[in-house]
Amino acid sequence: NRLNKFYNPKLYAAPAKRELSEEERITVNMGGTVPTPAPGGIADTGIGASLVQIRAHSQVDRAAPQAPPETFGPYTKKGGETNGVIAMIDLLVKDLDKEMQEAEVSEKDAQADYETMMADAGEKRAADLTSLNEKESAKANTEEELDSEKDSKAATTKELMGVDKYVSELHGECDWLLKYFEARKAARTSEIESLGNAKAVLSGADYALVQTASSGFLARRSQ
């Protein structure tokens, strides 16, 4: 509205009249006048009023200026250009509103994306914690089983060493038996014959025959 006051007066809407106080209404009814506030500067803007007054007093003392040179013609108000200025300002305002709306939409989308990302991160963190706890539990069980297997291995190794020792001793005995088998066989045979001769003597057989047989056996053995 303030722009229309300067660029397009036809569209300018004047402000509402000042409401008179009770004293001012009595003064008007009695035929008096109510003083209006002085305008605040140029076009009621409060700027340069004193400068304009000083300039006006200085112009009185000067001589009248010469006639202006001829120009293209009398001044005519260009309403189209004023409308163009207002339209341009309206366009800038619309562009600014559009940019603000786009910024708000972008901010809302970014906020939604951030909240979604944080929710996903929270879920992933909870899943990672659960997985970590499960893996730690599995690790503890595996370590316990490993310790048990180590103990079992130590016991089995000790038992194997005992078995190896027994096999070694048994192998030594077998080697000794195989080594002296023939000698023990011959001694056993001689012992059997001696027992047979002794039995025969006890039964009343001729000792000479027994001695001869024994001598013959000893001769064969010495050979």
mmCIF file with all atom_site columns, C-alpha atoms in Angstrom:
data_model
loop_
_atom_site.group_PDB
_atom_site.id
_atom_site.type_symbol
_atom_site.label_atom_id
_atom_site.label_alt_id
_atom_site.label_comp_id
_atom_site.label_asym_id
_atom_site.label_entity_id
_atom_site.label_seq_id
_atom_site.pdbx_PDB_ins_code
_atom_site.Cartn_x
_atom_site.Cartn_y
_atom_site.Cartn_z
_atom_site.occupancy
_atom_site.B_iso_or_equiv
_atom_site.pdbx_formal_charge
_atom_site.auth_seq_id
_atom_site.auth_comp_id
_atom_site.auth_asym_id
_atom_site.auth_atom_id
_atom_site.pdbx_PDB_model_num
ATOM 1   C CA . ASN A 1 1   ? 0.000   0.000    0.000   1.00 0.00 ? 1   ASN A CA 1
ATOM 2   C CA . ARG A 1 2   ? 2.845   2.405    0.792   1.00 0.00 ? 2   ARG A CA 1
ATOM 3   C CA . LEU A 1 3   ? 4.398   1.614    -2.616  1.00 0.00 ? 3   LEU A CA 1
ATOM 4   C CA . ASN A 1 4   ? 1.093   2.323    -4.324  1.00 0.00 ? 4   ASN A CA 1
ATOM 5   C CA . LYS A 1 5   ? 1.038   5.709    -2.589  1.00 0.00 ? 5   LYS A CA 1
ATOM 6   C CA . PHE A 1 6   ? 4.102   6.759    -4.641  1.00 0.00 ? 6   PHE A CA 1
ATOM 7   C CA . TYR A 1 7   ? 4.040   4.521    -7.740  1.00 0.00 ? 7   TYR A CA 1
ATOM 8   C CA . ASN A 1 8   ? 0.319   3.933    -8.305  1.00 0.00 ? 8   ASN A CA 1
ATOM 9   C CA . PRO A 1 9   ? -1.881  6.429    -6.425  1.00 0.00 ? 9   PRO A CA 1
ATOM 10  C CA . LYS A 1 10  ? -5.068  5.008    -7.946  1.00 0.00 ? 10  LYS A CA 1
ATOM 11  C CA . LEU A 1 11  ? -4.602  1.799    -5.972  1.00 0.00 ? 11  LEU A CA 1
ATOM 12  C CA . TYR A 1 12  ? -3.553  3.602    -2.795  1.00 0.00 ? 12  TYR A CA 1
ATOM 13  C CA . ALA A 1 13  ? -5.896  3.167    0.136   1.00 0.00 ? 13  ALA A CA 1
ATOM 14  C CA . ALA A 1 14  ? -5.736  6.081    2.560   1.00 0.00 ? 14  ALA A CA 1
ATOM 15  C CA . PRO A 1 15  ? -5.466  5.206    6.228   1.00 0.00 ? 15  PRO A CA 1
ATOM 16  C CA . ALA A 1 16  ? -8.517  5.564    8.423   1.00 0.00 ? 16  ALA A CA 1
ATOM 17  C CA . LYS A 1 17  ? -9.224  9.019    9.827   1.00 0.00 ? 17  LYS A CA 1
ATOM 18  C CA . ARG A 1 18  ? -7.983  9.729    13.286  1.00 0.00 ? 18  ARG A CA 1
ATOM 19  C CA . GLU A 1 19  ? -10.649 9.324    15.894  1.00 0.00 ? 19  GLU A CA 1
ATOM 20  C CA . LEU A 1 20  ? -11.242 12.591   17.771  1.00 0.00 ? 20  LEU A CA 1
ATOM 21  C CA . SER A 1 21  ? -11.101 12.697   21.490  1.00 0.00 ? 21  SER A CA 1
ATOM 22  C CA . GLU A 1 22  ? -13.946 14.027   23.578  1.00 0.00 ? 22  GLU A CA 1
ATOM 23  C CA . GLU A 1 23  ? -12.336 17.462   23.964  1.00 0.00 ? 23  GLU A CA 1
ATOM 24  C CA . GLU A 1 24  ? -11.667 17.689   20.225  1.00 0.00 ? 24  GLU A CA 1
ATOM 25  C CA . ARG A 1 25  ? -15.288 16.759   19.426  1.00 0.00 ? 25  ARG A CA 1
ATOM 26  C CA . ILE A 1 26  ? -16.536 19.504   21.775  1.00 0.00 ? 26  ILE A CA 1
ATOM 27  C CA . THR A 1 27  ? -14.205 21.986   20.086  1.00 0.00 ? 27  THR A CA 1
ATOM 28  C CA . VAL A 1 28  ? -15.519 21.034   16.639  1.00 0.00 ? 28  VAL A CA 1
ATOM 29  C CA . ASN A 1 29  ? -19.126 21.266   17.811  1.00 0.00 ? 29  ASN A CA 1
ATOM 30  C CA . MET A 1 30  ? -18.466 24.754   19.181  1.00 0.00 ? 30  MET A CA 1
ATOM 31  C CA . GLY A 1 31  ? -17.247 25.826   15.727  1.00 0.00 ? 31  GLY A CA 1
ATOM 32  C CA . GLY A 1 32  ? -13.556 25.467   16.401  1.00 0.00 ? 32  GLY A CA 1
ATOM 33  C CA . THR A 1 33  ? -10.955 23.541   14.448  1.00 0.00 ? 33  THR A CA 1
ATOM 34  C CA . VAL A 1 34  ? -8.744  20.722   15.517  1.00 0.00 ? 34  VAL A CA 1
ATOM 35  C CA . PRO A 1 35  ? -5.112  21.097   14.498  1.00 0.00 ? 35  PRO A CA 1
ATOM 36  C CA . THR A 1 36  ? -3.717  18.173   12.507  1.00 0.00 ? 36  THR A CA 1
ATOM 37  C CA . PRO A 1 37  ? -0.204  16.869   13.186  1.00 0.00 ? 37  PRO A CA 1
ATOM 38  C CA . ALA A 1 38  ? 2.441   18.263   10.900  1.00 0.00 ? 38  ALA A CA 1
ATOM 39  C CA . PRO A 1 39  ? 3.689   15.885   8.221   1.00 0.00 ? 39  PRO A CA 1
ATOM 40  C CA . GLY A 1 40  ? 6.908   14.222   9.133   1.00 0.00 ? 40  GLY A CA 1
ATOM 41  C CA . GLY A 1 41  ? 9.252   15.309   6.362   1.00 0.00 ? 41  GLY A CA 1
ATOM 42  C CA . ILE A 1 42  ? 9.026   14.719   2.613   1.00 0.00 ? 42  ILE A CA 1
ATOM 43  C CA . ALA A 1 43  ? 5.882   12.730   1.753   1.00 0.00 ? 43  ALA A CA 1
ATOM 44  C CA . ASP A 1 44  ? 5.333   12.094   5.428   1.00 0.00 ? 44  ASP A CA 1
ATOM 45  C CA . THR A 1 45  ? 8.573   10.095   5.666   1.00 0.00 ? 45  THR A CA 1
ATOM 46  C CA . GLY A 1 46  ? 10.307  12.258   8.288   1.00 0.00 ? 46  GLY A CA 1
ATOM 47  C CA . ILE A 1 47  ? 13.361  12.814   6.095   1.00 0.00 ? 47  ILE A CA 1
ATOM 48  C CA . GLY A 1 48  ? 14.804  16.113   4.935   1.00 0.00 ? 48  GLY A CA 1
ATOM 49  C CA . ALA A 1 49  ? 12.032  18.479   6.085   1.00 0.00 ? 49  ALA A CA 1
ATOM 50  C CA . SER A 1 50  ? 14.450  21.002   7.572   1.00 0.00 ? 50  SER A CA 1
ATOM 51  C CA . LEU A 1 51  ? 16.692  20.824   4.501   1.00 0.00 ? 51  LEU A CA 1
ATOM 52  C CA . VAL A 1 52  ? 13.750  21.625   2.230   1.00 0.00 ? 52  VAL A CA 1
ATOM 53  C CA . GLN A 1 53  ? 12.824  24.670   4.324   1.00 0.00 ? 53  GLN A CA 1
ATOM 54  C CA . ILE A 1 54  ? 16.386  25.963   4.282   1.00 0.00 ? 54  ILE A CA 1
ATOM 55  C CA . ARG A 1 55  ? 16.558  25.410   0.528   1.00 0.00 ? 55  ARG A CA 1
ATOM 56  C CA . ALA A 1 56  ? 13.263  27.293   0.055   1.00 0.00 ? 56  ALA A CA 1
ATOM 57  C CA . HIS A 1 57  ? 14.516  30.330   2.040   1.00 0.00 ? 57  HIS A CA 1
ATOM 58  C CA . SER A 1 58  ? 17.721  30.433   0.047   1.00 0.00 ? 58  SER A CA 1
ATOM 59  C CA . GLN A 1 59  ? 15.820  30.384   -3.263  1.00 0.00 ? 59  GLN A CA 1
ATOM 60  C CA . VAL A 1 60  ? 13.909  33.557   -2.299  1.00 0.00 ? 60  VAL A CA 1
ATOM 61  C CA . ASP A 1 61  ? 17.080  35.595   -2.129  1.00 0.00 ? 61  ASP A CA 1
ATOM 62  C CA . ARG A 1 62  ? 18.338  34.401   -5.507  1.00 0.00 ? 62  ARG A CA 1
ATOM 63  C CA . ALA A 1 63  ? 17.459  35.847   -8.889  1.00 0.00 ? 63  ALA A CA 1
ATOM 64  C CA . ALA A 1 64  ? 14.826  34.160   -10.991 1.00 0.00 ? 64  ALA A CA 1
ATOM 65  C CA . PRO A 1 65  ? 16.285  31.396   -13.103 1.00 0.00 ? 65  PRO A CA 1
ATOM 66  C CA . GLN A 1 66  ? 16.313  31.538   -16.859 1.00 0.00 ? 66  GLN A CA 1
ATOM 67  C CA . ALA A 1 67  ? 13.730  29.713   -18.884 1.00 0.00 ? 67  ALA A CA 1
ATOM 68  C CA . PRO A 1 68  ? 14.513  26.027   -19.232 1.00 0.00 ? 68  PRO A CA 1
ATOM 69  C CA . PRO A 1 69  ? 15.613  24.777   -22.666 1.00 0.00 ? 69  PRO A CA 1
ATOM 70  C CA . GLU A 1 70  ? 13.191  23.027   -24.905 1.00 0.00 ? 70  GLU A CA 1
ATOM 71  C CA . THR A 1 71  ? 12.715  19.347   -24.204 1.00 0.00 ? 71  THR A CA 1
ATOM 72  C CA . PHE A 1 72  ? 10.920  16.469   -25.817 1.00 0.00 ? 72  PHE A CA 1
ATOM 73  C CA . GLY A 1 73  ? 7.604   17.678   -24.513 1.00 0.00 ? 73  GLY A CA 1
ATOM 74  C CA . PRO A 1 74  ? 5.620   18.170   -21.366 1.00 0.00 ? 74  PRO A CA 1
ATOM 75  C CA . TYR A 1 75  ? 5.984   15.641   -18.612 1.00 0.00 ? 75  TYR A CA 1
ATOM 76  C CA . THR A 1 76  ? 3.512   12.824   -18.667 1.00 0.00 ? 76  THR A CA 1
ATOM 77  C CA . LYS A 1 77  ? 3.137   10.319   -15.880 1.00 0.00 ? 77  LYS A CA 1
ATOM 78  C CA . LYS A 1 78  ? 4.042   6.796    -16.903 1.00 0.00 ? 78  LYS A CA 1
ATOM 79  C CA . GLY A 1 79  ? 1.698   4.560    -15.030 1.00 0.00 ? 79  GLY A CA 1
ATOM 80  C CA . GLY A 1 80  ? 2.925   1.441    -16.825 1.00 0.00 ? 80  GLY A CA 1
ATOM 81  C CA . GLU A 1 81  ? 6.420   1.808    -15.446 1.00 0.00 ? 81  GLU A CA 1
ATOM 82  C CA . THR A 1 82  ? 5.115   2.272    -11.907 1.00 0.00 ? 82  THR A CA 1
ATOM 83  C CA . ASN A 1 83  ? 2.999   -0.835   -12.322 1.00 0.00 ? 83  ASN A CA 1
ATOM 84  C CA . GLY A 1 84  ? 6.109   -2.601   -13.601 1.00 0.00 ? 84  GLY A CA 1
ATOM 85  C CA . VAL A 1 85  ? 8.034   -1.655   -10.470 1.00 0.00 ? 85  VAL A CA 1
ATOM 86  C CA . ILE A 1 86  ? 5.295   -2.974   -8.230  1.00 0.00 ? 86  ILE A CA 1
ATOM 87  C CA . ALA A 1 87  ? 4.985   -6.120   -10.351 1.00 0.00 ? 87  ALA A CA 1
ATOM 88  C CA . MET A 1 88  ? 8.729   -6.638   -10.140 1.00 0.00 ? 88  MET A CA 1
ATOM 89  C CA . ILE A 1 89  ? 8.636   -6.263   -6.353  1.00 0.00 ? 89  ILE A CA 1
ATOM 90  C CA . ASP A 1 90  ? 5.679   -8.665   -6.203  1.00 0.00 ? 90  ASP A CA 1
ATOM 91  C CA . LEU A 1 91  ? 7.661   -11.106  -8.361  1.00 0.00 ? 91  LEU A CA 1
ATOM 92  C CA . LEU A 1 92  ? 10.635  -10.837  -6.026  1.00 0.00 ? 92  LEU A CA 1
ATOM 93  C CA . VAL A 1 93  ? 8.357   -11.459  -3.052  1.00 0.00 ? 93  VAL A CA 1
ATOM 94  C CA . LYS A 1 94  ? 6.826   -14.500  -4.777  1.00 0.00 ? 94  LYS A CA 1
ATOM 95  C CA . ASP A 1 95  ? 10.281  -15.836  -5.639  1.00 0.00 ? 95  ASP A CA 1
ATOM 96  C CA . LEU A 1 96  ? 11.381  -15.330  -2.046  1.00 0.00 ? 96  LEU A CA 1
ATOM 97  C CA . ASP A 1 97  ? 8.248   -17.110  -0.766  1.00 0.00 ? 97  ASP A CA 1
ATOM 98  C CA . LYS A 1 98  ? 8.871   -19.950  -3.203  1.00 0.00 ? 98  LYS A CA 1
ATOM 99  C CA . GLU A 1 99  ? 12.484  -20.292  -2.111  1.00 0.00 ? 99  GLU A CA 1
ATOM 100 C CA . MET A 1 100 ? 11.409  -20.259  1.545   1.00 0.00 ? 100 MET A CA 1
ATOM 101 C CA . GLN A 1 101 ? 8.842   -22.982  0.857   1.00 0.00 ? 101 GLN A CA 1
ATOM 102 C CA . GLU A 1 102 ? 11.429  -25.048  -0.994  1.00 0.00 ? 102 GLU A CA 1
ATOM 103 C CA . ALA A 1 103 ? 13.844  -24.554  1.892   1.00 0.00 ? 103 ALA A CA 1
ATOM 104 C CA . GLU A 1 104 ? 11.185  -25.669  4.380   1.00 0.00 ? 104 GLU A CA 1
ATOM 105 C CA . VAL A 1 105 ? 10.374  -28.759  2.291   1.00 0.00 ? 105 VAL A CA 1
ATOM 106 C CA . SER A 1 106 ? 14.080  -29.565  1.937   1.00 0.00 ? 106 SER A CA 1
ATOM 107 C CA . GLU A 1 107 ? 14.555  -29.124  5.679   1.00 0.00 ? 107 GLU A CA 1
ATOM 108 C CA . LYS A 1 108 ? 11.597  -31.429  6.418   1.00 0.00 ? 108 LYS A CA 1
ATOM 109 C CA . ASP A 1 109 ? 12.949  -34.052  3.995   1.00 0.00 ? 109 ASP A CA 1
ATOM 110 C CA . ALA A 1 110 ? 16.404  -33.761  5.518   1.00 0.00 ? 110 ALA A CA 1
ATOM 111 C CA . GLN A 1 111 ? 14.936  -34.084  9.022   1.00 0.00 ? 111 GLN A CA 1
ATOM 112 C CA . ALA A 1 112 ? 12.948  -37.157  7.969   1.00 0.00 ? 112 ALA A CA 1
ATOM 113 C CA . ASP A 1 113 ? 16.039  -38.696  6.351   1.00 0.00 ? 113 ASP A CA 1
ATOM 114 C CA . TYR A 1 114 ? 18.040  -37.954  9.501   1.00 0.00 ? 114 TYR A CA 1
ATOM 115 C CA . GLU A 1 115 ? 15.421  -39.532  11.748  1.00 0.00 ? 115 GLU A CA 1
ATOM 116 C CA . THR A 1 116 ? 15.242  -42.576  9.467   1.00 0.00 ? 116 THR A CA 1
ATOM 117 C CA . MET A 1 117 ? 19.016  -42.870  9.450   1.00 0.00 ? 117 MET A CA 1
ATOM 118 C CA . MET A 1 118 ? 19.174  -42.617  13.245  1.00 0.00 ? 118 MET A CA 1
ATOM 119 C CA . ALA A 1 119 ? 16.443  -45.252  13.610  1.00 0.00 ? 119 ALA A CA 1
ATOM 120 C CA . ASP A 1 120 ? 18.276  -47.582  11.209  1.00 0.00 ? 120 ASP A CA 1
ATOM 121 C CA . ALA A 1 121 ? 21.525  -46.945  13.055  1.00 0.00 ? 121 ALA A CA 1
ATOM 122 C CA . GLY A 1 122 ? 19.849  -47.765  16.374  1.00 0.00 ? 122 GLY A CA 1
ATOM 123 C CA . GLU A 1 123 ? 18.425  -51.017  15.000  1.00 0.00 ? 123 GLU A CA 1
ATOM 124 C CA . LYS A 1 124 ? 21.787  -51.951  13.486  1.00 0.00 ? 124 LYS A CA 1
ATOM 125 C CA . ARG A 1 125 ? 23.537  -51.200  16.759  1.00 0.00 ? 125 ARG A CA 1
ATOM 126 C CA . ALA A 1 126 ? 21.068  -53.384  18.686  1.00 0.00 ? 126 ALA A CA 1
ATOM 127 C CA . ALA A 1 127 ? 21.554  -56.192  16.163  1.00 0.00 ? 127 ALA A CA 1
ATOM 128 C CA . ASP A 1 128 ? 25.339  -55.813  16.386  1.00 0.00 ? 128 ASP A CA 1
ATOM 129 C CA . LEU A 1 129 ? 25.196  -55.961  20.194  1.00 0.00 ? 129 LEU A CA 1
ATOM 130 C CA . THR A 1 130 ? 23.071  -59.117  20.044  1.00 0.00 ? 130 THR A CA 1
ATOM 131 C CA . SER A 1 131 ? 25.447  -60.694  17.539  1.00 0.00 ? 131 SER A CA 1
ATOM 132 C CA . LEU A 1 132 ? 28.428  -59.682  19.658  1.00 0.00 ? 132 LEU A CA 1
ATOM 133 C CA . ASN A 1 133 ? 26.916  -61.263  22.764  1.00 0.00 ? 133 ASN A CA 1
ATOM 134 C CA . GLU A 1 134 ? 26.181  -64.464  20.856  1.00 0.00 ? 134 GLU A CA 1
ATOM 135 C CA . LYS A 1 135 ? 29.714  -64.592  19.472  1.00 0.00 ? 135 LYS A CA 1
ATOM 136 C CA . GLU A 1 136 ? 31.217  -63.967  22.909  1.00 0.00 ? 136 GLU A CA 1
ATOM 137 C CA . SER A 1 137 ? 29.078  -66.781  24.343  1.00 0.00 ? 137 SER A CA 1
ATOM 138 C CA . ALA A 1 138 ? 30.123  -69.101  21.501  1.00 0.00 ? 138 ALA A CA 1
ATOM 139 C CA . LYS A 1 139 ? 33.761  -68.117  22.062  1.00 0.00 ? 139 LYS A CA 1
ATOM 140 C CA . ALA A 1 140 ? 33.509  -68.926  25.778  1.00 0.00 ? 140 ALA A CA 1
ATOM 141 C CA . ASN A 1 141 ? 31.959  -72.327  24.995  1.00 0.00 ? 141 ASN A CA 1
ATOM 142 C CA . THR A 1 142 ? 34.638  -73.037  22.401  1.00 0.00 ? 142 THR A CA 1
ATOM 143 C CA . GLU A 1 143 ? 37.400  -72.107  24.828  1.00 0.00 ? 143 GLU A CA 1
ATOM 144 C CA . GLU A 1 144 ? 35.861  -74.376  27.454  1.00 0.00 ? 144 GLU A CA 1
ATOM 145 C CA . GLU A 1 145 ? 35.678  -77.240  24.957  1.00 0.00 ? 145 GLU A CA 1
ATOM 146 C CA . LEU A 1 146 ? 39.281  -76.542  23.932  1.00 0.00 ? 146 LEU A CA 1
ATOM 147 C CA . ASP A 1 147 ? 40.472  -76.777  27.534  1.00 0.00 ? 147 ASP A CA 1
ATOM 148 C CA . SER A 1 148 ? 38.545  -80.032  27.943  1.00 0.00 ? 148 SER A CA 1
ATOM 149 C CA . GLU A 1 149 ? 40.065  -81.419  24.745  1.00 0.00 ? 149 GLU A CA 1
ATOM 150 C CA . LYS A 1 150 ? 43.538  -80.399  25.920  1.00 0.00 ? 150 LYS A CA 1
ATOM 151 C CA . ASP A 1 151 ? 43.019  -82.258  29.191  1.00 0.00 ? 151 ASP A CA 1
ATOM 152 C CA . SER A 1 152 ? 41.699  -85.275  27.289  1.00 0.00 ? 152 SER A CA 1
ATOM 153 C CA . LYS A 1 153 ? 44.673  -85.125  24.941  1.00 0.00 ? 153 LYS A CA 1
ATOM 154 C CA . ALA A 1 154 ? 47.093  -85.028  27.867  1.00 0.00 ? 154 ALA A CA 1
ATOM 155 C CA . ALA A 1 155 ? 45.403  -88.053  29.470  1.00 0.00 ? 155 ALA A CA 1
ATOM 156 C CA . THR A 1 156 ? 45.335  -89.917  26.157  1.00 0.00 ? 156 THR A CA 1
ATOM 157 C CA . THR A 1 157 ? 48.990  -89.095  25.522  1.00 0.00 ? 157 THR A CA 1
ATOM 158 C CA . LYS A 1 158 ? 49.915  -90.391  28.962  1.00 0.00 ? 158 LYS A CA 1
ATOM 159 C CA . GLU A 1 159 ? 47.937  -93.567  28.362  1.00 0.00 ? 159 GLU A CA 1
ATOM 160 C CA . LEU A 1 160 ? 49.589  -93.992  24.963  1.00 0.00 ? 160 LEU A CA 1
ATOM 161 C CA . MET A 1 161 ? 52.994  -93.656  26.534  1.00 0.00 ? 161 MET A CA 1
ATOM 162 C CA . GLY A 1 162 ? 52.056  -96.412  29.017  1.00 0.00 ? 162 GLY A CA 1
ATOM 163 C CA . VAL A 1 163 ? 50.851  -98.649  26.162  1.00 0.00 ? 163 VAL A CA 1
ATOM 164 C CA . ASP A 1 164 ? 54.072  -97.996  24.211  1.00 0.00 ? 164 ASP A CA 1
ATOM 165 C CA . LYS A 1 165 ? 56.115  -98.921  27.295  1.00 0.00 ? 165 LYS A CA 1
ATOM 166 C CA . TYR A 1 166 ? 54.117  -102.119 27.774  1.00 0.00 ? 166 TYR A CA 1
ATOM 167 C CA . VAL A 1 167 ? 54.520  -103.014 24.093  1.00 0.00 ? 167 VAL A CA 1
ATOM 168 C CA . SER A 1 168 ? 58.245  -102.394 24.345  1.00 0.00 ? 168 SER A CA 1
ATOM 169 C CA . GLU A 1 169 ? 58.539  -104.619 27.423  1.00 0.00 ? 169 GLU A CA 1
ATOM 170 C CA . LEU A 1 170 ? 56.376  -107.293 25.804  1.00 0.00 ? 170 LEU A CA 1
ATOM 171 C CA . HIS A 1 171 ? 58.457  -107.124 22.647  1.00 0.00 ? 171 HIS A CA 1
ATOM 172 C CA . GLY A 1 172 ? 61.626  -107.564 24.708  1.00 0.00 ? 172 GLY A CA 1
ATOM 173 C CA . GLU A 1 173 ? 60.197  -110.619 26.418  1.00 0.00 ? 173 GLU A CA 1
ATOM 174 C CA . CYS A 1 174 ? 59.115  -112.081 23.098  1.00 0.00 ? 174 CYS A CA 1
ATOM 175 C CA . ASP A 1 175 ? 62.563  -111.482 21.631  1.00 0.00 ? 175 ASP A CA 1
ATOM 176 C CA . TRP A 1 176 ? 64.146  -113.224 24.651  1.00 0.00 ? 176 TRP A CA 1
ATOM 177 C CA . LEU A 1 177 ? 61.782  -116.174 24.316  1.00 0.00 ? 177 LEU A CA 1
ATOM 178 C CA . LEU A 1 178 ? 62.474  -116.501 20.602  1.00 0.00 ? 178 LEU A CA 1
ATOM 179 C CA . LYS A 1 179 ? 66.194  -116.178 21.153  1.00 0.00 ? 179 LYS A CA 1
ATOM 180 C CA . TYR A 1 180 ? 66.391  -118.949 23.771  1.00 0.00 ? 180 TYR A CA 1
ATOM 181 C CA . PHE A 1 181 ? 63.568  -121.111 22.440  1.00 0.00 ? 181 PHE A CA 1
ATOM 182 C CA . GLU A 1 182 ? 65.810  -123.886 21.040  1.00 0.00 ? 182 GLU A CA 1
ATOM 183 C CA . ALA A 1 183 ? 67.950  -124.025 24.149  1.00 0.00 ? 183 ALA A CA 1
ATOM 184 C CA . ARG A 1 184 ? 64.956  -124.188 26.410  1.00 0.00 ? 184 ARG A CA 1
ATOM 185 C CA . LYS A 1 185 ? 63.403  -126.833 24.149  1.00 0.00 ? 185 LYS A CA 1
ATOM 186 C CA . ALA A 1 186 ? 66.513  -128.999 24.362  1.00 0.00 ? 186 ALA A CA 1
ATOM 187 C CA . ALA A 1 187 ? 66.665  -128.530 28.134  1.00 0.00 ? 187 ALA A CA 1
ATOM 188 C CA . ARG A 1 188 ? 63.011  -129.476 28.383  1.00 0.00 ? 188 ARG A CA 1
ATOM 189 C CA . THR A 1 189 ? 63.583  -132.588 26.310  1.00 0.00 ? 189 THR A CA 1
ATOM 190 C CA . SER A 1 190 ? 66.546  -133.577 28.458  1.00 0.00 ? 190 SER A CA 1
ATOM 191 C CA . GLU A 1 191 ? 64.500  -132.975 31.556  1.00 0.00 ? 191 GLU A CA 1
ATOM 192 C CA . ILE A 1 192 ? 61.721  -135.187 30.237  1.00 0.00 ? 192 ILE A CA 1
ATOM 193 C CA . GLU A 1 193 ? 64.188  -137.988 29.442  1.00 0.00 ? 193 GLU A CA 1
ATOM 194 C CA . SER A 1 194 ? 65.774  -137.656 32.882  1.00 0.00 ? 194 SER A CA 1
ATOM 195 C CA . LEU A 1 195 ? 62.412  -137.939 34.489  1.00 0.00 ? 195 LEU A CA 1
ATOM 196 C CA . GLY A 1 196 ? 61.637  -140.960 32.362  1.00 0.00 ? 196 GLY A CA 1
ATOM 197 C CA . ASN A 1 197 ? 64.886  -142.677 33.388  1.00 0.00 ? 197 ASN A CA 1
ATOM 198 C CA . ALA A 1 198 ? 64.285  -141.857 36.999  1.00 0.00 ? 198 ALA A CA 1
ATOM 199 C CA . LYS A 1 199 ? 60.845  -143.346 36.759  1.00 0.00 ? 199 LYS A CA 1
ATOM 200 C CA . ALA A 1 200 ? 62.237  -146.448 35.154  1.00 0.00 ? 200 ALA A CA 1
ATOM 201 C CA . VAL A 1 201 ? 64.832  -146.838 37.925  1.00 0.00 ? 201 VAL A CA 1
ATOM 202 C CA . LEU A 1 202 ? 62.173  -146.472 40.484  1.00 0.00 ? 202 LEU A CA 1
ATOM 203 C CA . SER A 1 203 ? 60.181  -149.103 38.661  1.00 0.00 ? 203 SER A CA 1
ATOM 204 C CA . GLY A 1 204 ? 63.132  -151.654 38.964  1.00 0.00 ? 204 GLY A CA 1
ATOM 205 C CA . ALA A 1 205 ? 64.792  -151.331 35.581  1.00 0.00 ? 205 ALA A CA 1
ATOM 206 C CA . ASP A 1 206 ? 68.459  -152.027 35.070  1.00 0.00 ? 206 ASP A CA 1
ATOM 207 C CA . TYR A 1 207 ? 70.494  -148.998 36.137  1.00 0.00 ? 207 TYR A CA 1
ATOM 208 C CA . ALA A 1 208 ? 73.198  -149.879 33.630  1.00 0.00 ? 208 ALA A CA 1
ATOM 209 C CA . LEU A 1 209 ? 70.770  -149.659 30.767  1.00 0.00 ? 209 LEU A CA 1
ATOM 210 C CA . VAL A 1 210 ? 69.581  -146.422 32.138  1.00 0.00 ? 210 VAL A CA 1
ATOM 211 C CA . GLN A 1 211 ? 73.142  -145.169 32.489  1.00 0.00 ? 211 GLN A CA 1
ATOM 212 C CA . THR A 1 212 ? 74.016  -146.337 28.967  1.00 0.00 ? 212 THR A CA 1
ATOM 213 C CA . ALA A 1 213 ? 71.033  -144.638 27.567  1.00 0.00 ? 213 ALA A CA 1
ATOM 214 C CA . SER A 1 214 ? 71.894  -141.566 29.559  1.00 0.00 ? 214 SER A CA 1
ATOM 215 C CA . SER A 1 215 ? 75.505  -141.645 28.345  1.00 0.00 ? 215 SER A CA 1
ATOM 216 C CA . GLY A 1 216 ? 74.362  -141.998 24.777  1.00 0.00 ? 216 GLY A CA 1
ATOM 217 C CA . PHE A 1 217 ? 72.027  -139.011 25.203  1.00 0.00 ? 217 PHE A CA 1
ATOM 218 C CA . LEU A 1 218 ? 74.817  -136.900 26.759  1.00 0.00 ? 218 LEU A CA 1
ATOM 219 C CA . ALA A 1 219 ? 77.149  -137.838 23.877  1.00 0.00 ? 219 ALA A CA 1
ATOM 220 C CA . ARG A 1 220 ? 74.555  -136.831 21.315  1.00 0.00 ? 220 ARG A CA 1
ATOM 221 C CA . ARG A 1 221 ? 73.931  -133.554 23.150  1.00 0.00 ? 221 ARG A CA 1
ATOM 222 C CA . SER A 1 222 ? 77.653  -132.744 23.304  1.00 0.00 ? 222 SER A CA 1
ATOM 223 C CA . GLN A 1 223 ? 77.938  -133.239 19.564  1.00 0.00 ? 223 GLN A CA 1
#
